Short mmCIF file of C-alpha atoms in Angstrom, two decimals:
data_model
loop_
_atom_site.label_atom_id
_atom_site.label_comp_id
_atom_site.label_asym_id
_atom_site.label_seq_id
_atom_site.Cartn_x
_atom_site.Cartn_y
_atom_site.Cartn_z
CA MET A 15 227.91 -39.30 35.11
CA HIS A 16 224.74 -40.56 37.12
CA PHE A 17 224.55 -43.73 35.62
CA THR A 18 227.20 -46.00 33.69
CA THR A 19 226.75 -48.01 30.77
CA ALA A 20 226.67 -51.28 32.22
CA GLU A 21 223.56 -50.25 34.74
CA LEU A 22 222.03 -48.99 31.39
CA ALA A 23 222.67 -51.97 29.55
CA ALA A 24 221.20 -54.13 32.45
CA LEU A 25 218.00 -51.89 32.69
CA ALA A 26 217.47 -52.08 29.07
CA GLY A 27 217.80 -55.54 28.75
CA GLY A 28 220.95 -55.54 26.26
CA ASP A 29 224.04 -53.39 25.59
CA PRO A 30 223.57 -51.45 22.59
CA TRP A 31 227.47 -50.32 22.80
CA GLN A 32 228.52 -53.75 22.49
CA ALA A 33 226.28 -54.56 20.00
CA ASP A 34 227.90 -51.66 17.87
CA ASP A 35 231.27 -52.36 18.75
CA GLU A 36 230.86 -55.93 17.19
CA LEU A 37 229.59 -54.48 14.37
CA GLN A 38 232.25 -51.68 14.01
CA ALA A 39 234.87 -54.76 14.37
CA GLY A 40 233.97 -56.03 10.84
CA ASP A 41 236.39 -55.17 8.13
CA PRO A 42 234.17 -53.99 4.98
CA GLY A 43 237.38 -52.95 3.53
CA SER A 44 239.00 -56.16 3.66
CA ILE A 45 235.55 -57.61 2.08
CA ASN A 46 235.83 -55.02 -0.76
CA ASP A 47 239.36 -55.83 -1.58
CA LEU A 48 238.58 -59.55 -2.12
CA ALA A 49 235.86 -58.71 -4.08
CA GLU A 50 237.90 -56.34 -6.66
CA ALA A 51 240.21 -59.36 -6.70
CA PHE A 52 237.63 -61.69 -7.94
CA HIS A 53 235.97 -59.10 -10.18
CA ARG A 54 239.47 -58.35 -11.92
CA SER A 55 239.72 -62.03 -12.49
CA SER A 56 236.20 -62.64 -13.91
CA THR A 57 234.73 -62.64 -17.64
CA HIS A 58 233.32 -59.19 -17.97
CA VAL A 59 229.79 -59.01 -18.91
CA LYS A 60 227.89 -55.69 -18.58
CA ASP A 61 225.02 -56.61 -16.45
CA ALA A 62 227.42 -58.42 -14.10
CA ASP A 63 229.70 -55.27 -14.26
CA ASP A 64 226.68 -52.96 -13.50
CA GLU A 65 225.33 -55.09 -10.46
CA PHE A 66 228.97 -55.02 -9.32
CA ASN A 67 229.53 -51.37 -9.59
CA ALA A 68 226.07 -50.53 -8.10
CA ALA A 69 226.93 -52.59 -4.87
CA LYS A 70 230.45 -50.55 -4.84
CA LYS A 71 228.96 -47.21 -5.15
CA THR A 72 226.80 -48.12 -1.94
CA PHE A 73 230.15 -49.51 -0.34
CA GLU A 74 231.85 -46.57 -1.03
CA GLU A 75 228.96 -43.93 0.30
CA SER A 76 228.89 -45.64 3.79
CA TRP A 77 232.67 -46.90 4.24
CA ASN A 78 234.35 -44.44 6.62
CA ARG A 79 237.60 -46.61 6.83
CA ARG A 80 238.05 -46.78 10.40
CA GLY A 81 238.82 -49.49 12.62
CA GLY A 82 238.25 -53.03 11.75
CA ALA A 83 240.89 -55.72 10.53
CA GLN A 84 243.95 -54.85 8.34
CA HIS A 85 243.22 -56.82 5.15
CA PRO A 86 243.59 -60.13 6.63
CA ILE A 87 242.62 -61.82 3.51
CA ASN A 88 245.30 -63.43 1.12
CA ASP A 89 243.40 -61.95 -1.87
CA ALA A 90 245.64 -63.63 -4.52
CA ALA A 91 245.92 -67.24 -3.00
CA GLU A 92 241.74 -67.17 -2.51
CA VAL A 93 241.04 -66.09 -5.95
CA GLN A 94 243.79 -68.50 -7.32
CA ARG A 95 242.36 -71.49 -5.27
CA VAL A 96 238.48 -70.74 -6.16
CA SER A 97 239.38 -70.04 -10.24
CA ALA A 98 241.16 -73.46 -10.13
CA ALA A 99 238.14 -75.25 -8.22
CA LEU A 100 235.40 -73.70 -10.98
CA ALA A 101 237.92 -73.94 -13.98
CA ALA A 102 234.88 -75.23 -15.93
CA HIS A 103 232.72 -72.26 -14.70
CA PRO A 104 234.43 -69.15 -14.96
CA GLU A 105 231.41 -66.99 -15.14
CA GLU A 106 230.73 -67.80 -11.55
CA LEU A 107 233.70 -65.72 -10.53
CA ALA A 108 231.77 -62.44 -11.42
CA SER A 109 228.97 -63.61 -9.63
CA ILE A 110 231.00 -64.38 -6.36
CA ALA A 111 232.69 -60.88 -6.91
CA THR A 112 229.31 -59.15 -6.50
CA ASP A 113 227.88 -61.29 -3.70
CA LEU A 114 231.01 -60.23 -1.96
CA GLU A 115 230.68 -56.42 -2.94
CA GLN A 116 227.01 -56.80 -1.82
CA ALA A 117 228.34 -58.18 1.78
CA ALA A 118 230.92 -55.36 2.12
CA ALA A 119 228.39 -52.77 1.17
CA ALA A 120 225.96 -54.16 3.75
CA LEU A 121 228.33 -54.10 6.04
CA ALA A 122 229.71 -50.79 5.66
CA THR A 123 225.96 -49.59 5.49
CA ALA A 124 225.17 -51.16 9.12
CA GLN A 125 228.24 -49.70 10.65
CA HIS A 126 227.44 -46.29 9.45
CA GLU A 127 223.90 -46.32 10.72
CA SER A 128 224.48 -48.15 13.91
CA ALA A 129 227.47 -45.37 14.47
CA ALA A 130 224.79 -42.71 13.75
CA GLN A 131 222.06 -44.31 16.26
CA ILE A 132 224.94 -44.33 18.95
CA ASP A 133 226.10 -40.82 18.47
CA ALA A 134 222.40 -39.84 18.82
CA MET A 135 221.72 -42.00 22.01
CA ASN A 136 224.77 -40.78 23.59
CA THR A 137 223.89 -37.20 22.89
CA GLN A 138 220.44 -37.80 24.63
CA LEU A 139 221.93 -39.75 27.56
CA HIS A 140 224.46 -36.53 28.17
CA GLY A 141 221.38 -34.30 27.97
CA ILE A 142 219.74 -36.35 30.70
CA ASP A 143 222.78 -36.53 32.66
CA GLY A 144 223.06 -32.69 32.51
CA GLU A 145 219.44 -32.26 33.46
CA ILE A 146 220.12 -34.49 36.42
CA SER A 147 223.00 -32.34 37.77
CA ALA A 148 220.78 -29.41 37.08
CA GLN A 149 217.61 -30.19 38.56
CA GLY A 150 218.74 -32.69 41.32
CA PRO A 151 219.53 -30.52 44.16
CA GLU A 152 216.45 -28.35 43.38
CA ALA A 153 213.76 -31.24 42.65
CA PRO A 154 215.32 -34.55 44.14
CA TRP A 155 211.85 -36.24 43.01
CA LEU A 156 212.73 -35.66 39.13
CA ILE A 157 215.73 -38.06 39.62
CA PRO A 158 213.63 -41.30 39.15
CA GLN A 159 212.06 -40.16 36.46
CA LEU A 160 215.08 -39.09 34.54
CA HIS A 161 216.68 -42.32 35.09
CA GLY A 162 213.76 -43.79 33.65
CA GLN A 163 214.42 -41.64 30.55
CA ALA A 164 217.83 -43.00 30.32
CA ARG A 165 216.96 -46.44 30.18
CA ASP A 166 214.19 -45.55 27.60
CA ALA A 167 216.68 -43.91 25.46
CA THR A 168 218.81 -47.06 25.78
CA ARG A 169 216.46 -49.40 25.19
CA THR A 170 215.26 -47.30 22.08
CA GLY A 171 218.78 -47.21 20.81
CA LEU A 172 219.37 -51.03 21.31
CA ALA A 173 216.23 -51.94 19.40
CA HIS A 174 217.34 -49.72 16.59
CA ILE A 175 220.97 -51.34 16.62
CA GLU A 176 219.37 -54.76 16.81
CA THR A 177 217.20 -53.78 13.55
CA ILE A 178 220.05 -52.79 12.07
CA ARG A 179 222.06 -55.88 12.73
CA GLY A 180 219.26 -58.12 11.66
CA ALA A 181 219.06 -56.33 8.13
CA TYR A 182 222.71 -56.85 7.71
CA LEU A 183 222.62 -60.28 8.99
CA ASP A 184 219.62 -61.15 6.26
CA GLN A 185 221.88 -59.44 3.37
CA LEU A 186 224.81 -61.22 4.69
CA HIS A 187 223.06 -64.64 4.65
CA GLY A 188 221.74 -64.08 1.49
CA ALA A 189 224.99 -63.23 -0.13
CA GLU A 190 226.77 -66.20 1.48
CA THR A 191 223.90 -68.44 0.07
CA ALA A 192 224.32 -67.22 -3.43
CA MET A 193 228.41 -67.68 -3.07
CA MET A 194 227.70 -71.20 -1.94
CA ALA A 195 225.49 -71.94 -4.95
CA SER A 196 228.22 -70.55 -7.29
CA GLY A 197 230.65 -72.86 -5.65
CA TYR A 198 232.47 -70.84 -3.28
CA ILE A 199 232.28 -71.43 0.63
CA PRO A 200 232.97 -67.83 2.08
CA ASP A 201 234.94 -69.18 4.98
CA ALA A 202 237.26 -66.04 4.40
CA LEU A 203 234.55 -63.71 5.82
CA ASP A 204 234.01 -65.29 9.13
CA ARG A 205 236.75 -63.36 10.78
CA ILE A 206 235.63 -60.04 9.32
CA ASP A 207 232.15 -60.10 8.78
CA GLY A 208 231.21 -58.30 12.06
CA VAL A 209 229.38 -61.37 13.25
CA PRO A 210 231.14 -62.69 16.01
CA GLY A 211 229.89 -66.60 16.83
CA ASP A 212 228.64 -67.11 13.21
CA SER A 213 231.28 -69.47 11.75
CA PRO A 214 231.07 -73.18 11.87
CA ASP A 215 233.87 -73.46 14.65
CA GLU A 216 232.52 -71.06 16.83
CA ALA A 217 228.72 -72.58 16.44
CA ALA A 218 230.21 -76.04 17.49
CA LYS A 219 232.29 -74.48 20.26
CA ARG A 220 229.38 -72.93 21.94
CA TYR A 221 227.21 -76.27 21.37
CA ASP A 222 230.00 -77.98 23.09
CA GLN A 223 230.50 -75.72 25.87
CA SER A 224 226.93 -75.20 26.69
CA GLY A 225 226.91 -79.00 27.80
CA GLN A 226 224.43 -79.80 25.19
CA ARG A 227 226.93 -81.97 23.52
CA ALA A 228 227.35 -84.28 26.44
CA LYS A 229 223.63 -84.77 26.94
CA ASP A 230 223.30 -85.44 23.00
CA GLN A 231 225.91 -88.05 23.37
CA ALA A 232 224.18 -89.88 26.53
CA LEU A 233 220.96 -89.91 24.75
CA SER A 234 222.15 -91.21 21.50
CA ASP A 235 224.29 -93.76 23.64
CA ARG A 236 220.87 -95.11 25.56
CA ALA A 237 219.04 -95.01 22.18
CA ARG A 238 221.71 -97.09 20.51
CA ALA A 239 222.08 -99.69 23.26
CA SER A 240 218.15 -100.04 24.03
CA LYS A 241 217.05 -99.82 19.94
CA GLY A 242 220.17 -100.61 17.84
CA ASP A 243 222.53 -98.76 15.40
CA GLY A 244 220.80 -96.33 13.12
CA THR A 245 217.79 -94.07 13.82
CA LEU A 246 214.91 -96.41 12.90
CA GLY A 247 212.37 -96.61 15.80
CA TRP A 248 214.21 -93.93 17.56
CA SER A 249 212.12 -90.69 18.96
CA ARG A 250 212.32 -87.10 17.49
CA ASP A 251 214.66 -86.08 20.38
CA GLU A 252 216.99 -89.22 19.90
CA GLN A 253 217.43 -88.37 16.12
CA ASP A 254 217.66 -84.81 16.69
CA ALA A 255 220.61 -85.28 19.05
CA ALA A 256 222.38 -87.77 16.43
CA GLN A 257 221.99 -85.21 13.99
CA ARG A 258 223.88 -82.63 16.17
CA LEU A 259 226.64 -84.75 17.09
CA GLU A 260 227.15 -85.74 13.12
CA ASP A 261 226.90 -81.95 12.62
CA TYR A 262 229.63 -81.52 15.22
CA LYS A 263 231.55 -84.17 13.92
CA SER A 264 231.66 -82.50 10.24
CA ILE A 265 232.74 -79.11 11.81
CA THR A 266 235.42 -80.68 14.16
CA ASP A 267 236.71 -83.61 12.28
CA PRO A 268 235.50 -83.20 8.48
CA ALA A 269 237.66 -85.80 7.24
CA ARG A 270 235.41 -88.13 9.14
CA GLY A 271 232.11 -86.24 8.66
CA VAL A 272 229.23 -87.04 6.55
CA ALA A 273 231.35 -85.76 3.44
CA HIS A 274 234.69 -87.47 3.97
CA ARG A 275 234.77 -89.06 0.85
CA GLY A 276 233.80 -86.24 -1.24
CA GLY A 277 237.27 -84.13 -1.28
CA GLU A 278 238.09 -81.03 0.09
CA ALA A 279 235.19 -78.96 -1.50
CA ALA A 280 232.34 -81.25 -0.32
CA GLN A 281 234.06 -81.29 3.29
CA ALA A 282 234.01 -77.59 3.28
CA GLU A 283 230.66 -77.45 2.06
CA ALA A 284 229.64 -79.98 4.65
CA LYS A 285 231.09 -78.12 7.42
CA ARG A 286 229.12 -75.08 6.47
CA LEU A 287 225.92 -76.49 6.36
CA ALA A 288 226.37 -78.43 9.70
CA GLY A 289 227.49 -74.92 11.08
CA GLU A 290 224.32 -73.19 10.04
CA ARG A 291 222.27 -76.18 11.66
CA LEU A 292 224.23 -76.07 14.92
CA ASP A 293 224.10 -72.15 14.92
CA ASP A 294 219.92 -72.37 14.49
CA PHE A 295 220.17 -74.62 17.46
CA ASN A 296 222.34 -72.26 19.43
CA MET A 297 220.16 -69.28 18.42
CA ALA A 298 216.66 -70.97 19.38
CA ASN A 299 217.57 -71.59 22.68
CA SER A 300 219.28 -68.62 23.49
CA THR A 301 218.04 -65.66 25.83
CA GLY A 302 218.14 -62.15 25.82
CA VAL A 303 217.71 -59.35 23.02
CA VAL A 304 218.46 -60.42 19.73
CA ALA A 305 218.38 -58.62 16.09
CA ARG A 306 214.97 -58.15 14.55
CA ASP A 307 214.06 -59.11 10.93
CA PRO A 308 212.85 -55.96 9.11
CA VAL A 309 211.57 -57.73 6.00
CA LEU A 310 209.53 -60.69 7.27
CA GLY A 311 209.16 -59.56 10.82
CA GLY A 312 210.03 -61.42 13.96
CA ASP A 313 213.52 -62.12 14.99
CA VAL A 314 216.68 -64.37 14.66
CA ARG A 315 215.82 -66.23 17.52
CA THR A 316 212.15 -67.14 16.00
CA ARG A 317 213.81 -67.74 12.57
CA ALA A 318 215.97 -70.25 14.23
CA GLN A 319 213.10 -71.87 15.78
CA THR A 320 211.39 -72.15 12.56
CA ARG A 321 214.26 -73.39 10.59
CA LEU A 322 214.73 -76.30 12.83
CA LYS A 323 210.93 -77.28 12.49
CA LEU A 324 211.18 -76.70 8.65
CA GLN A 325 214.52 -78.95 8.71
CA HIS A 326 212.97 -81.67 10.61
CA ASP A 327 209.74 -81.81 7.99
CA LEU A 328 211.79 -81.60 5.12
CA GLU A 329 214.44 -84.03 6.28
CA THR A 330 211.28 -86.53 7.04
CA GLY A 331 209.26 -85.72 4.29
CA GLN A 332 206.30 -84.53 6.66
CA LEU A 333 205.47 -81.71 3.79
CA PRO A 334 202.79 -82.29 1.07
CA SER A 335 204.82 -80.15 -1.36
CA HIS A 336 208.01 -82.21 -0.34
CA PRO A 337 206.72 -86.01 0.51
CA GLN A 338 210.17 -87.21 -0.65
CA PRO A 339 212.87 -86.94 2.75
CA LEU A 340 215.92 -85.11 1.98
CA ILE A 341 219.07 -85.54 3.49
CA PRO A 342 220.09 -82.98 5.96
CA ASP A 343 222.47 -80.77 3.84
CA GLU A 344 220.13 -80.77 1.14
CA ALA A 345 217.18 -79.51 3.35
CA THR A 346 219.18 -76.57 4.72
CA LYS A 347 220.42 -75.51 1.10
CA LEU A 348 216.62 -75.58 0.14
CA MET A 349 215.68 -73.51 3.18
CA ASP A 350 218.45 -70.97 2.27
CA GLN A 351 217.31 -70.73 -1.23
CA MET A 352 213.72 -70.20 -0.08
CA GLU A 353 214.74 -67.74 2.30
CA LEU A 354 216.29 -65.49 -0.19
CA ALA A 355 213.69 -65.90 -2.81
CA ASN A 356 210.95 -65.08 -0.24
CA ARG A 357 212.66 -61.76 0.92
CA ALA A 358 213.39 -60.61 -2.58
CA ASN A 359 209.77 -61.28 -3.31
CA THR A 360 208.47 -59.52 -0.40
CA LEU A 361 210.72 -56.49 -1.21
CA VAL A 362 209.25 -56.35 -4.85
CA ARG A 363 205.47 -56.58 -3.55
CA LEU A 364 206.08 -53.71 -1.38
CA GLN A 365 207.54 -51.61 -3.85
CA GLN A 366 205.04 -52.43 -6.24
CA THR A 367 202.02 -51.69 -3.45
CA LEU A 368 203.65 -48.65 -2.52
CA GLN A 369 203.26 -47.57 -6.14
CA GLN A 370 199.70 -48.21 -6.28
CA CYS A 371 199.43 -46.15 -3.34
CA GLY A 372 200.79 -43.08 -5.03
CA MET A 373 204.35 -43.15 -4.69
CA SER A 374 207.00 -42.93 -7.57
CA ALA A 375 208.99 -45.90 -8.65
CA GLU A 376 212.08 -44.47 -7.32
CA GLY A 377 210.69 -43.59 -3.99
CA ALA A 378 208.98 -47.04 -3.48
CA ALA A 379 212.77 -48.67 -4.27
CA GLN A 380 213.90 -46.36 -1.61
CA VAL A 381 211.50 -47.07 0.77
CA ALA A 382 212.34 -50.85 0.13
CA GLU A 383 215.98 -50.46 0.36
CA GLY A 384 215.45 -48.81 3.44
CA PHE A 385 213.73 -51.86 4.79
CA ALA A 386 216.45 -54.24 3.74
CA HIS A 387 219.10 -52.00 5.68
CA GLY A 388 216.91 -51.91 8.84
CA VAL A 389 215.31 -48.30 8.26
CA ILE A 390 211.85 -48.87 9.89
CA PRO A 391 208.62 -46.74 8.73
CA ASP A 392 208.36 -44.36 11.89
CA GLU A 393 211.88 -43.13 11.04
CA TYR A 394 210.66 -42.52 7.08
CA LEU A 395 207.29 -41.02 8.38
CA GLU A 396 208.71 -38.94 10.88
CA GLY A 397 211.50 -37.26 8.57
CA ALA A 398 208.62 -37.04 5.73
CA SER A 399 206.53 -35.25 8.25
CA ALA A 400 208.98 -32.62 9.27
CA ALA A 401 210.35 -32.31 6.04
CA SER A 402 207.21 -31.18 4.45
CA LYS A 403 207.23 -28.24 6.62
CA VAL A 404 210.09 -26.62 4.70
CA PHE A 405 209.48 -27.94 1.27
CA ASP A 406 208.41 -24.70 -0.03
CA SER A 407 211.66 -22.95 0.85
CA GLY A 408 213.81 -23.96 -2.08
CA ASN A 409 217.30 -25.08 -2.14
CA GLU A 410 217.44 -24.74 1.62
CA ALA A 411 214.80 -26.72 2.34
CA MET A 412 216.17 -29.51 0.16
CA GLY A 413 219.18 -29.42 2.16
CA SER A 414 217.06 -29.63 5.56
CA TYR A 415 214.94 -32.22 3.98
CA ALA A 416 217.94 -34.27 3.23
CA ASP A 417 219.11 -34.30 6.48
CA LEU A 418 215.73 -34.90 8.18
CA LEU A 419 215.20 -38.37 6.52
CA PRO A 420 217.28 -41.32 8.06
CA GLY A 421 220.84 -41.60 6.77
CA GLY A 422 221.50 -37.80 5.72
CA ARG A 423 221.82 -36.83 2.13
CA HIS A 424 221.73 -40.56 0.79
CA TRP A 425 218.27 -39.98 1.02
CA ALA A 426 217.95 -36.53 -0.75
CA PRO A 427 215.06 -35.51 -2.82
CA GLY A 428 215.86 -36.11 -6.56
CA VAL A 429 217.75 -39.19 -5.90
CA ALA A 430 214.65 -40.81 -4.49
CA PHE A 431 211.98 -38.85 -2.90
CA SER A 432 209.80 -36.30 -4.61
CA PRO A 433 207.22 -34.19 -2.48
CA ASP A 434 204.32 -36.33 -3.82
CA ASP A 435 206.32 -39.38 -1.98
CA VAL A 436 206.82 -37.15 1.06
CA GLU A 437 202.78 -36.79 1.12
CA ALA A 438 202.30 -40.65 0.29
CA LEU A 439 204.62 -41.35 3.33
CA LYS A 440 202.65 -38.89 5.46
CA THR A 441 199.18 -40.32 4.50
CA LEU A 442 200.84 -44.05 4.97
CA GLY A 443 201.58 -42.88 8.49
CA ARG A 444 198.30 -41.49 9.40
CA ARG A 445 196.04 -44.24 7.85
CA ILE A 446 198.16 -47.16 9.10
CA GLY A 447 200.33 -46.17 11.71
CA VAL A 448 203.80 -47.83 12.46
CA VAL A 449 204.30 -51.49 11.26
CA GLY A 450 207.24 -53.58 11.99
CA SER A 451 208.22 -55.31 8.77
CA ALA A 452 207.92 -54.96 4.97
CA LEU A 453 205.41 -57.56 4.87
CA ASP A 454 203.09 -55.60 7.09
CA LEU A 455 203.65 -52.43 5.63
CA GLY A 456 202.69 -53.96 2.30
CA VAL A 457 199.62 -55.65 3.18
CA GLY A 458 198.51 -53.07 5.14
CA ALA A 459 198.80 -50.51 2.70
CA TYR A 460 197.41 -52.55 -0.28
CA GLU A 461 194.10 -53.33 2.09
CA VAL A 462 193.70 -49.70 2.76
CA PHE A 463 194.68 -47.70 -0.24
CA VAL A 464 194.10 -50.44 -3.08
CA GLU A 465 191.30 -52.58 -1.85
CA GLY A 466 189.65 -49.47 -0.38
CA LYS A 467 188.62 -51.15 3.02
CA PRO A 468 187.88 -48.84 6.04
CA LEU A 469 190.92 -48.25 8.48
CA VAL A 470 189.04 -49.61 11.63
CA ASP A 471 188.31 -52.90 9.75
CA VAL A 472 191.78 -53.27 8.58
CA ALA A 473 193.14 -52.74 12.23
CA VAL A 474 190.49 -54.97 13.96
CA GLU A 475 191.30 -57.89 11.62
CA THR A 476 194.96 -57.04 11.78
CA GLY A 477 194.72 -57.60 15.44
CA GLY A 478 192.76 -60.67 14.88
CA GLY A 479 195.39 -61.99 12.61
CA MET A 480 198.22 -61.47 14.99
CA ALA A 481 196.52 -63.54 17.49
CA GLY A 482 195.74 -66.06 15.33
CA ALA A 483 199.53 -66.16 14.14
CA TRP A 484 200.60 -66.38 17.34
CA ALA A 485 198.33 -69.35 18.40
CA GLY A 486 198.62 -70.98 14.81
CA ALA A 487 202.11 -70.94 13.77
CA GLU A 488 202.34 -74.68 12.60
CA ALA A 489 199.13 -74.50 10.95
CA GLY A 490 200.57 -71.64 8.84
CA GLY A 491 203.22 -74.34 7.35
CA PHE A 492 200.53 -76.88 6.39
CA VAL A 493 198.00 -74.29 4.91
CA LEU A 494 200.50 -73.21 2.61
CA SER A 495 202.23 -76.40 1.62
CA GLY A 496 200.35 -76.61 -1.19
CA PHE A 497 202.13 -73.69 -2.84
CA GLY A 498 205.32 -75.44 -2.54
CA PRO A 499 208.59 -74.53 -0.22
CA PRO A 500 208.39 -71.17 -0.59
CA GLY A 501 204.64 -70.82 0.44
CA VAL A 502 205.57 -73.13 3.53
CA PHE A 503 208.57 -71.33 4.48
CA ILE A 504 206.41 -67.96 4.64
CA GLY A 505 203.63 -69.59 6.49
CA VAL A 506 205.86 -71.14 9.07
CA LEU A 507 208.42 -67.94 9.47
CA ALA A 508 205.71 -65.24 9.60
CA GLY A 509 204.40 -66.99 12.60
CA GLY A 510 201.43 -68.92 11.09
CA VAL A 511 199.92 -67.26 8.11
CA GLY A 512 197.20 -70.16 8.36
CA GLY A 513 196.48 -68.88 12.06
CA ALA A 514 196.49 -65.23 10.67
CA PHE A 515 194.18 -65.82 8.30
CA ALA A 516 191.92 -67.59 10.74
CA GLY A 517 192.10 -64.87 13.10
CA GLU A 518 191.16 -62.33 10.54
CA ARG A 519 188.22 -64.07 9.57
CA ALA A 520 186.80 -64.60 12.92
CA ALA A 521 187.77 -60.89 13.25
CA GLY A 522 185.74 -60.01 10.34
CA ARG A 523 182.83 -61.95 11.47
CA LEU A 524 182.49 -60.07 14.84
CA LEU A 525 182.84 -56.62 12.81
CA GLU A 526 179.76 -57.93 10.61
CA TRP A 527 178.23 -58.93 13.87
CA VAL A 528 178.82 -55.87 16.05
CA LYS A 529 177.43 -53.66 12.44
CA GLY A 530 174.24 -55.77 12.75
#
């Protein structure tokens, strides 16, 4: 080879092979076994069984039984413990089983798609390496260009894998939030979920080893010496430092943390929520390439920064929709629930918009599911464009089309996409171009196809909105606060919906002035 993986990772700004290895280290089989154990112990209700079986089908289609840990969870003991704790609510066992199965399916799907990206990238890199061997002696001036192609291929592969990983993180966090609402703290998943560093203990360790705990302790000690115990009159930085120290104690010494009088279950929940807050802090202050959010846009770093601000605003009662201050754990749980609802609502709105644009209900649902799994629009659109060229060739064409769309035969026509759906996807590609999230695609498609706005106008207004969002992140949360916590969360998480609207209006007025 004329380049090493380490060299390419340095040039690309991140290591796609390491990102894939981390995902592949997860064990969806063990999560599936635990889900099966809960399902067997639950009260069987048709709707719950149907949801479980749908997740089970997705898991089985993606899992290839390679790698990972070897069933490290004691299923029987875990189910017995939770069943005893939920003796008054046995119906919750079915919900937990479904949430676990969905987590297993999400991990198996992410592993399958990430492995496919690595294989495609490696094939491309081997081709470039072969070209260097063949062309180098004859045309040495081509070497820098070919090295640049290798760098770009690695960077593109990394971006795709981080998007896949971001989609999986969204699904995992959603499943964990739902499980906690059912009364189950999913600590057993931390060792096998394919996400290193996301457990409370690991978050506390990174916070300590970064040196931030020592800084926070010194700042808190000075504030206490000059302003007294408690946090009344303390600055925000001092209050935040004190809360991080309290979170660290809840994780490392739960018997003396905030829930020390609440028993084992309360301590476990407090530890989990404290871990979320420290993980948000660690991620918000991280560097390097991070996973992207294919549904609401942005990445896990901007998400963490947004969550820290919203956490503070909820704790201090600074939101018009929530003037009553919340304790830290209640604020974190509310944010988790809002995020879960907002993602689901965004995907539902996307499906509705695509149907208004001419797609079938099945095709629209498949596009939305693709977004949830990190399949971004350009992959759909390129696959649709290529597939349309062979649609008239009967059964052979159908087989070709199944392989051209992302993920192989899982996307085959008759399961989801019809010829009309392919044409709708092509039209979307021609009219609104490649977008980065389900939220962007839904908004852009609606304005062009449903409201009938000229494409140029939408493009200009979108550009103005992006500029406004960049400048008005904090304004976005305030402008939408009247719609309650979900509105606030969307406004802030999207990078300032209020600023985006202002930018779009300004761009619209500019268009009107230009048109005379």
